Amino acid sequence: MIRRRLRVTGIVQGVGFRPFTHRLAHALQLTGWVRNDASGVTIEVQGDESVLDTFAARLRGDAPPSAQLDTLDIESCPPEVGEAGFDILDSDASGAQRATIGPDLCICPACLAELFDPANRRYRYAFINCTDCGPRYTIAARLPYDRAHTSMARFAQCPACLNEYRAPDARRFHAEPNACPVCGPQLSFCVAGDEIEPQPADTSNDPIAATLDCLRHGGIVAIKGLGGFHLACDARNAAAVERLRARKQREEKPFAVMVANLASLTELAEMGATDAAALQENARPIVLLPKREITDVLLPGVAPGLGWLGAMLPYTPLHFLLFHEAAGRPTGTGWLAEAQRLALVMTSANPHGEPLITDNDEALRSLRGIADACLLHDREILIRCDDSVVRPLPDQAAPQFIRRARGYTPRAIPLAATESGHDVLALGGFFKNTLCVTRGDQAFLSQHIGDLDRVANCRALEAAVDHLTGLLQVKPDALAHDLHPDFYSTRLAQQLAERWQIPALGVQHHHAHIAAVLAEHRRDAPVIGLALDGVGLGIDGQPWGGELLRVEGAGCERLGHLRPLALPGGDRAAREPWRMGAAALAQLGRGDEITTRFSQEPGAAAVAQMLRGQPPTTTSMGRWFDAAAGLLGLQPRMSFEGQAAMRLEGLAQAFGPFDLQVPLHKFDTAAGHIQLDLSPALVELSEATDVKQAAALFHAALIYALADWVGTAAESQGIRTVVCAGGCFLNAILARGLRRALQHRGLQMLEAQAAPPGDGGLALGQAWVARRMLQESDRPKAGTP
């Protein structure tokens, strides 16, 4: 008879790991105990040596599907004489905090079966959950993950729920959000108005039925979910969709659509095996799918002018209840395999670009005039967390993140085992802001926070800093930030550094983009970096965005860049592609055509005059996309970032592969860098009559040019690994085509997978570079003993 102590780290709190351990110990007739602690889970177990070996092996092999075991350390300890049974002990919060909590989980099949079983006591209960599903991150105030540390603390369990919670053979054994209609959170429904308050549900006023009725009559309903509110309307009702656009001031930005199941998506979008797998992931992200020709007819105004539809499946019991109501309340789950007509626009309830709304009172106040009604509940959301957005890539194992949030945050991104022990807090950039906290050999990227052009988003960033550092119990050794001095994230980093008396380290924007990919791939050797995005401040104080770099840890050398394009009107040119089209004409020596080609623009003559002078310039790849769109007359003005490039991609996708006969680029090395000039491609676009063909030609020319550019640099530097990052690599045609072209040249291409390639992953790269800066400062200087 021997005894062992096992310490388990990773995502082992809030995923049913203690109940699983309890059942396993009983099945193997072992004695001992298990408890949550500051590091994760500690187990002491006693029995025959061979059985203990089996126990340890099954801890890893049979762990709950949502658990993630990072380490399992085993040591011997003295046996306990006379010990009987195996217990779950109260949590121990002492010691250094190394535990983590998992993301929110979509409802599991077992809970779905109960939800639609009229004989079950949780029939149609919107907050059904168990150890395999339900809220986690968004209800957790702190660790260890116990009910007392969540927003469920105020709901005392009734005797029936408490019996389940304490019964080792029950599925809800130590399920912290456990509840039922008797003791748990409740729904309420209210119609918008100054005098109307939400009323509790009763048999004559069922909130789900009232919500569906409002949606079917063209109404807009604010629905409280896991990490915040959605604004919902009938996606097949053109008037309702248009009304939502007008009220939310969203103009042409695409909406996401929720449908009951895969069968319901068949007529709305093209869907392969990788798409279906992404839709059905436990995280239930929004997945970008290629549209069908009839998509815009069936869903008018949902995603105008684009080649992709953002779709997701239900992930909370509340969502499923809406579709169940629309289906006529069938018994059982068989109806979930059948196509359902109901399709709902589900867009974040964040009016005017502000943070996602999470509070009932705030929703009633801020959404007045936007929502016609509200579907509320009384379980507090402690952490706002928007829906994640991904795009499956047919030739890649994992989908690409466009936005990493609900379902993935705060899952750690593993770093190299040789990483420095320095803990860093990185505050990201300006657009699509996220922050990153490193702890040991792990990086924790926050949920999507948003653009820092509004006070509320800046306050949300401050709150996220407090929450994530507090949850992880990290006191950073340094802060990392963008070089741009006017970003709020930069100013906040400098303020915190002064308050905490630690260094604030600036990291160049495109260096951080490349470093983010190196961090997740755990690479440390020199690489060629290709960073393509809209804009980022360069070390020379100029706006960069099409950069060829040599990156080696904290070192970054600019090897080349795109030929600079004029920005007539400065930042305004980044919002009005027609101006970039005019800049392209001027660069081609055809400035006299500007007023004729853009005669419908009142400012055409003024822009032509600007371009005869010395306007500011940029090396941004995003602006070259805008120039192409401007020349083709696709999108004179953009209502959201990247709209012109997205339309170009959609048109190229519709045309199909383009067989480029001759290269449409040239190099200039006179300035000491390898400058890539895409002007020959713009010449072709300026004469084009078929916009789909022209869009496909531009993509083909760009892929050829970039592969040639990168290949030249790789050969001169003797490096065979290329890292591609930046927002332009959200373009699936570009990413896929360049990957193939570089492989043909014998080069390895690394891309973002665990974080978005754009600014949503910037903080990860900043943290990685800052750690290497700290490592270098730790090394003894030459000649120092």
Coordinates of C-alpha atoms in Angstrom, one line a residue, residues 35 164 176 224 231 266 271 311 346 373 505 516 627 654 662 667 676:
R35 CA -9.2 19.6 -4.4
E164 CA -27.1 16.4 -7.6
E176 CA -20.7 25.2 -10.1
K224 CA -29.0 38.7 -23.0
L231 CA -29.5 42.5 -31.1
T266 CA -27.6 24.2 -46.8
M271 CA -20.3 24.2 -46.7
A311 CA -23.0 31.9 -39.7
M346 CA -27.4 38.0 -34.1
A373 CA -38.0 44.7 -26.8
L505 CA 8.9 48.8 -23.8
A516 CA 3.0 36.9 -32.7
A627 CA -6.2 51.9 -55.0
A654 CA -16.6 34.6 -57.8
V662 CA 3.4 37.7 -67.3
F667 CA 11.8 46.0 -58.1
L676 CA 8.3 46.3 -54.6

